[in-house]
mmCIF file of C-alpha atoms in Angstrom:
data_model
loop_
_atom_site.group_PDB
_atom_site.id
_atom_site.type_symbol
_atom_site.label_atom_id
_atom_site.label_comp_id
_atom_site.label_asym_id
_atom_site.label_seq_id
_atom_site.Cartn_x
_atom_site.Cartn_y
_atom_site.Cartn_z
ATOM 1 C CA UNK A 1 39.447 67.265 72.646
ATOM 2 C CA UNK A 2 39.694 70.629 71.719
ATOM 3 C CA UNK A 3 36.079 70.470 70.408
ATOM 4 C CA UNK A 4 35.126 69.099 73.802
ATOM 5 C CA UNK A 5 36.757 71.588 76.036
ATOM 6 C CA UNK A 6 35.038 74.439 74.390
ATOM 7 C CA UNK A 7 31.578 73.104 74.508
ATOM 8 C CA UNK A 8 31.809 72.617 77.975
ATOM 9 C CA UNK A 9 32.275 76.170 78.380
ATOM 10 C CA UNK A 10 28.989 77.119 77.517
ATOM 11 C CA UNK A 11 26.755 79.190 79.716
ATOM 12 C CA UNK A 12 23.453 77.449 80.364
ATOM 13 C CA UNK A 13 23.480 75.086 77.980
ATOM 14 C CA UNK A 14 20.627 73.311 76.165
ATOM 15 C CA UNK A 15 20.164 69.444 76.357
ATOM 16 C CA UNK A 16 21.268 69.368 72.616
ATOM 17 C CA UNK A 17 24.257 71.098 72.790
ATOM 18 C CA UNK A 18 24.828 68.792 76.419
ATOM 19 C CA UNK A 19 23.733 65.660 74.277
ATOM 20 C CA UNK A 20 26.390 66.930 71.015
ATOM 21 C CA UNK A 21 28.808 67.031 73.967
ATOM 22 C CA UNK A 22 28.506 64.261 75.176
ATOM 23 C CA UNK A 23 29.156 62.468 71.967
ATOM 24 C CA UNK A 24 31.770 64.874 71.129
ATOM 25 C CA UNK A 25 33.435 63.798 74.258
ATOM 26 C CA UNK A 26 32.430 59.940 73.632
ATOM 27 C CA UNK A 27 34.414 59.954 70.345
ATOM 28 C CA UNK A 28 37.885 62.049 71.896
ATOM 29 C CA UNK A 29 38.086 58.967 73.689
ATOM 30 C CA UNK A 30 37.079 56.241 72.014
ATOM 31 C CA UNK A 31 39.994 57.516 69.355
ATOM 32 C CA UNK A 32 42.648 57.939 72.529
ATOM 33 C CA UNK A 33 41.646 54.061 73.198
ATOM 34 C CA UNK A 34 41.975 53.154 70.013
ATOM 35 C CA UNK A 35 46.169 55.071 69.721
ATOM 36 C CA UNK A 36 46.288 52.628 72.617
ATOM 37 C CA UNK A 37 46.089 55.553 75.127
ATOM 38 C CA UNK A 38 45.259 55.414 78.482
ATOM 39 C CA UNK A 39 42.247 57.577 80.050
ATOM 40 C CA UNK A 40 43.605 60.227 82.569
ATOM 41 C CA UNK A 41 41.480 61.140 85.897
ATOM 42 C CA UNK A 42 40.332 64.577 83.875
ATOM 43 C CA UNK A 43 39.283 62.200 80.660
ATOM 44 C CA UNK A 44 37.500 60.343 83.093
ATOM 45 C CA UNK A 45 35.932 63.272 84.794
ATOM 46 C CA UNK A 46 34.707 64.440 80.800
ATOM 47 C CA UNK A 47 33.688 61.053 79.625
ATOM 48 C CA UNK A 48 31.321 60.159 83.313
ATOM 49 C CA UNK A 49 30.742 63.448 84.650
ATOM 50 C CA UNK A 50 30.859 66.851 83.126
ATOM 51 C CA UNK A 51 27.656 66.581 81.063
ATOM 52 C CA UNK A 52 25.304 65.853 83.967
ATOM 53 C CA UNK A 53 27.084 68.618 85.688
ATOM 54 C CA UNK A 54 26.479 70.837 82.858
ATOM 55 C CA UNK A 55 22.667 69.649 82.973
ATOM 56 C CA UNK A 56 22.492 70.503 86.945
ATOM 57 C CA UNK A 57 24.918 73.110 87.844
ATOM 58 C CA UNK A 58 23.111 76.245 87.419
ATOM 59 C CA UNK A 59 24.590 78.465 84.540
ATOM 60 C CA UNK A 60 26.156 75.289 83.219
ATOM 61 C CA UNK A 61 29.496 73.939 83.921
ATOM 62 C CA UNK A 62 31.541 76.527 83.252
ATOM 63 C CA UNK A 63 31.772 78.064 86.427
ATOM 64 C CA UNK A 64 33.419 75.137 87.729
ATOM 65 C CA UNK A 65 36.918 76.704 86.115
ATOM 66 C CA UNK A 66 39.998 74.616 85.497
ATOM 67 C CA UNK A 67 41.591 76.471 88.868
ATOM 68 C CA UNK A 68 38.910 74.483 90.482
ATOM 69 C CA UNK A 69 39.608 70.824 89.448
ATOM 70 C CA UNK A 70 42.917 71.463 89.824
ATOM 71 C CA UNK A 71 42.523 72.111 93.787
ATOM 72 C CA UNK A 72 40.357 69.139 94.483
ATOM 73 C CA UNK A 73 43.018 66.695 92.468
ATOM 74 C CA UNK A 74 45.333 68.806 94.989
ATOM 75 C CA UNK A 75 42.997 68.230 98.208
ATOM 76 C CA UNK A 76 42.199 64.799 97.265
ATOM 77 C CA UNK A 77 45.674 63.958 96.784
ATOM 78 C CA UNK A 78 46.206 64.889 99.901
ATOM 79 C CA UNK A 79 43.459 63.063 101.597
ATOM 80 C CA UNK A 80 44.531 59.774 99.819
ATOM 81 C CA UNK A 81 48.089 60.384 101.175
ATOM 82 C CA UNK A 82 47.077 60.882 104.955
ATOM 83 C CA UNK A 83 44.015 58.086 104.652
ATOM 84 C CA UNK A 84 45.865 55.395 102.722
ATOM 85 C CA UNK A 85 46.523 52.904 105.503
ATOM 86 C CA UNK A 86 43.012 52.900 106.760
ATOM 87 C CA UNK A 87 40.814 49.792 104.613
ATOM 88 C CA UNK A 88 37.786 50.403 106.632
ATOM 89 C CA UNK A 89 36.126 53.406 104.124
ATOM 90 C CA UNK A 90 33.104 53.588 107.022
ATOM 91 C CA UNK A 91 35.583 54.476 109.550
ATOM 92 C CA UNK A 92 37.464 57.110 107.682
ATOM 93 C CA UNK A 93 34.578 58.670 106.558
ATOM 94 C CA UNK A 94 33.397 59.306 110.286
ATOM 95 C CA UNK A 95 36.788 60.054 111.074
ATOM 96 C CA UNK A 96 37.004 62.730 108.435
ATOM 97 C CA UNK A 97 33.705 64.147 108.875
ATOM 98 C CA UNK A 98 34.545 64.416 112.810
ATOM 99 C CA UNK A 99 37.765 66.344 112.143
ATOM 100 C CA UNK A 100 35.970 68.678 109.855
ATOM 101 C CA UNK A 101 33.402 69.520 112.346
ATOM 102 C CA UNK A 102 36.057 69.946 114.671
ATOM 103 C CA UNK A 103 38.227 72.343 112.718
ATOM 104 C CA UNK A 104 34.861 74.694 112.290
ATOM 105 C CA UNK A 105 34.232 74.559 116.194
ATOM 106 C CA UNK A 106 34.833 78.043 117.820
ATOM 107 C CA UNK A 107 36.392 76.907 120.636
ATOM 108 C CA UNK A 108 38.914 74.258 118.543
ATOM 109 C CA UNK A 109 39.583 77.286 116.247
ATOM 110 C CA UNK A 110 40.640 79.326 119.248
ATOM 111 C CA UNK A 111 42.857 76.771 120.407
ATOM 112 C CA UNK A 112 44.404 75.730 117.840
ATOM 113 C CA UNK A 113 45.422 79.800 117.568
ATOM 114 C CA UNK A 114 46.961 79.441 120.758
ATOM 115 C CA UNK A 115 48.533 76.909 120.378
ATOM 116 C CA UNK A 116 50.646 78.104 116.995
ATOM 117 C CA UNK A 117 50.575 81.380 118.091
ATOM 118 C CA UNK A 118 52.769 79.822 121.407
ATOM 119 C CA UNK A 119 55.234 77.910 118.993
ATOM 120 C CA UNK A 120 55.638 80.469 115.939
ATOM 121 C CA UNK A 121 59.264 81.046 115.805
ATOM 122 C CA UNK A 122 60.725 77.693 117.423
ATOM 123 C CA UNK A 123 64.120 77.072 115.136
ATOM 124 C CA UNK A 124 64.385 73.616 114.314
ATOM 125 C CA UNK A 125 67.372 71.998 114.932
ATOM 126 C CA UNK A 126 70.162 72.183 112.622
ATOM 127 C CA UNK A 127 71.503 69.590 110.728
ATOM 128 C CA UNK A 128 75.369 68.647 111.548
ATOM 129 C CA UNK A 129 78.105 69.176 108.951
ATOM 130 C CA UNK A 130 79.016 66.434 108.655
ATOM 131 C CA UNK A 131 75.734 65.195 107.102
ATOM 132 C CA UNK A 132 75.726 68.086 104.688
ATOM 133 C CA UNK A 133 78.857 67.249 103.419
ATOM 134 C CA UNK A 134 77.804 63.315 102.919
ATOM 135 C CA UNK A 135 74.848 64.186 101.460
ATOM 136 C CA UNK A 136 76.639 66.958 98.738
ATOM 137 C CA UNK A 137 79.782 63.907 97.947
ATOM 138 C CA UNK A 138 76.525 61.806 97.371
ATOM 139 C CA UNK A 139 74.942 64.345 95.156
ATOM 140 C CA UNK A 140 78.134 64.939 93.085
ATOM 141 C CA UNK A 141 78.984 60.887 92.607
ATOM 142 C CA UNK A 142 75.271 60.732 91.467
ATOM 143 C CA UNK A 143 76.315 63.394 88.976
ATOM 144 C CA UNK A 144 79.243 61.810 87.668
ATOM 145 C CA UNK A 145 77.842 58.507 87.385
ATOM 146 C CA UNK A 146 75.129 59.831 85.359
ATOM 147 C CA UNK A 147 77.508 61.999 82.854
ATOM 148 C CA UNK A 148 79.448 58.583 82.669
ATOM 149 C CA UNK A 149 76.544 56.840 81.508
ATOM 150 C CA UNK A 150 75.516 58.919 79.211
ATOM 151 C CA UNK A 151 78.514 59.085 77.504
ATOM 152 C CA UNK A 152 78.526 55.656 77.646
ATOM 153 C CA UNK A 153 75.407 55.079 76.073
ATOM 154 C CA UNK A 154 76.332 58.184 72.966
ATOM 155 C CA UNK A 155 79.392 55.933 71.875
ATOM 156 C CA UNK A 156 77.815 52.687 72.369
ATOM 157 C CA UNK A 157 75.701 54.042 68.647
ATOM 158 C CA UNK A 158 77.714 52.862 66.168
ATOM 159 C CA UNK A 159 77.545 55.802 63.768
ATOM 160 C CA UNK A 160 79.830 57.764 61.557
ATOM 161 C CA UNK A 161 78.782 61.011 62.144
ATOM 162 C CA UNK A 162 81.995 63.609 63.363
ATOM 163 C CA UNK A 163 79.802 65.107 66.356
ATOM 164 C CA UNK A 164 79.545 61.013 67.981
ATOM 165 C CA UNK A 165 83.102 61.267 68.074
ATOM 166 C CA UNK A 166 83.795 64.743 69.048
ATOM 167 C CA UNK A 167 81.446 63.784 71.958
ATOM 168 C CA UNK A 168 83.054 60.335 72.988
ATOM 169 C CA UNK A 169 86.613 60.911 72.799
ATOM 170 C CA UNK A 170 86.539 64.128 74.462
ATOM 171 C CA UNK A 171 86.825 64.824 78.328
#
């Protein structure tokens, strides 16, 4: 992989370097298959993707910086969160692109200033005490149960070492 990365980092790059690449990249993952692991969205993104962007993106691909894929995994994210009870992809997408020209419409930009401009500064409400204090006894059982188990699960080794047994029968 590192091989890959840095030939994708090449400024205007010549369809044999894209092609040595590509097969770069094409053997990275054939050997994560093979170790039996599993092909993350940004192997994906090398193994479909980055060499025709390379080919197309003026000045190669390596002005599309890792900052950059980063944010649209972030934005996507995001849009798969809001959009992910709608099954009608048609509908979302006119949906989305709707809301987009909104949100670049003077007038919505305008009001939309208004409006937060009008409820900046509104305190939410606060939670009770009691809640606060249920929530930290939950917090600290949750601790103690976990410190139990693990303690649990150190002695349940059956070894001889002094430290086992330092750590068990202490506390």
């Amino acid at each position: 992989w590192n091989k890959a990365f840095s030939m994708i980092n090449k400024r205007n790059p010549s369809n044999d370097h894209c092609n040595e690449t590509q097969r770069t990249i094409d053997l990275s993952v054939e050997q994560m298959l093979r170790l039996g692991l599993p092909l993350t969205p940004k192997g994906h993104g090398m193994l479909c993707h980055i060499v025709y962007q390379m080919k197309m993106v003026p000045g190669g691909a390596a002005l599309m910086l890792e900052y950059w894929v980063e944010h649209y995994h972030q934005v996507a994210h995001q849009y798969d969160v809001y959009w992910r009870g709608m099954n009608n992809i048609q509908r979302e997408a006119e949906i989305r692109a709707r809301m987009e020209r909104t949100f670049r419409n003077k007038n919505s930009q305008q009001e939309k200033a208004r409006v937060v401009g009008k409820f900046t500064g509104v305190q939410k409400r606060k939670r009770r005490a009691e809640t606060v204090e249920a929530e930290e006894k939950v917090k600290v059982e949750r601790e103690e149960a976990v410190t139990k188990m693990m303690r649990l699960l150190v002695c349940s080794f059956q070894c001889n070492h002094d430290w086992f047994h330092v750590l068990c029968f202490t506390n």
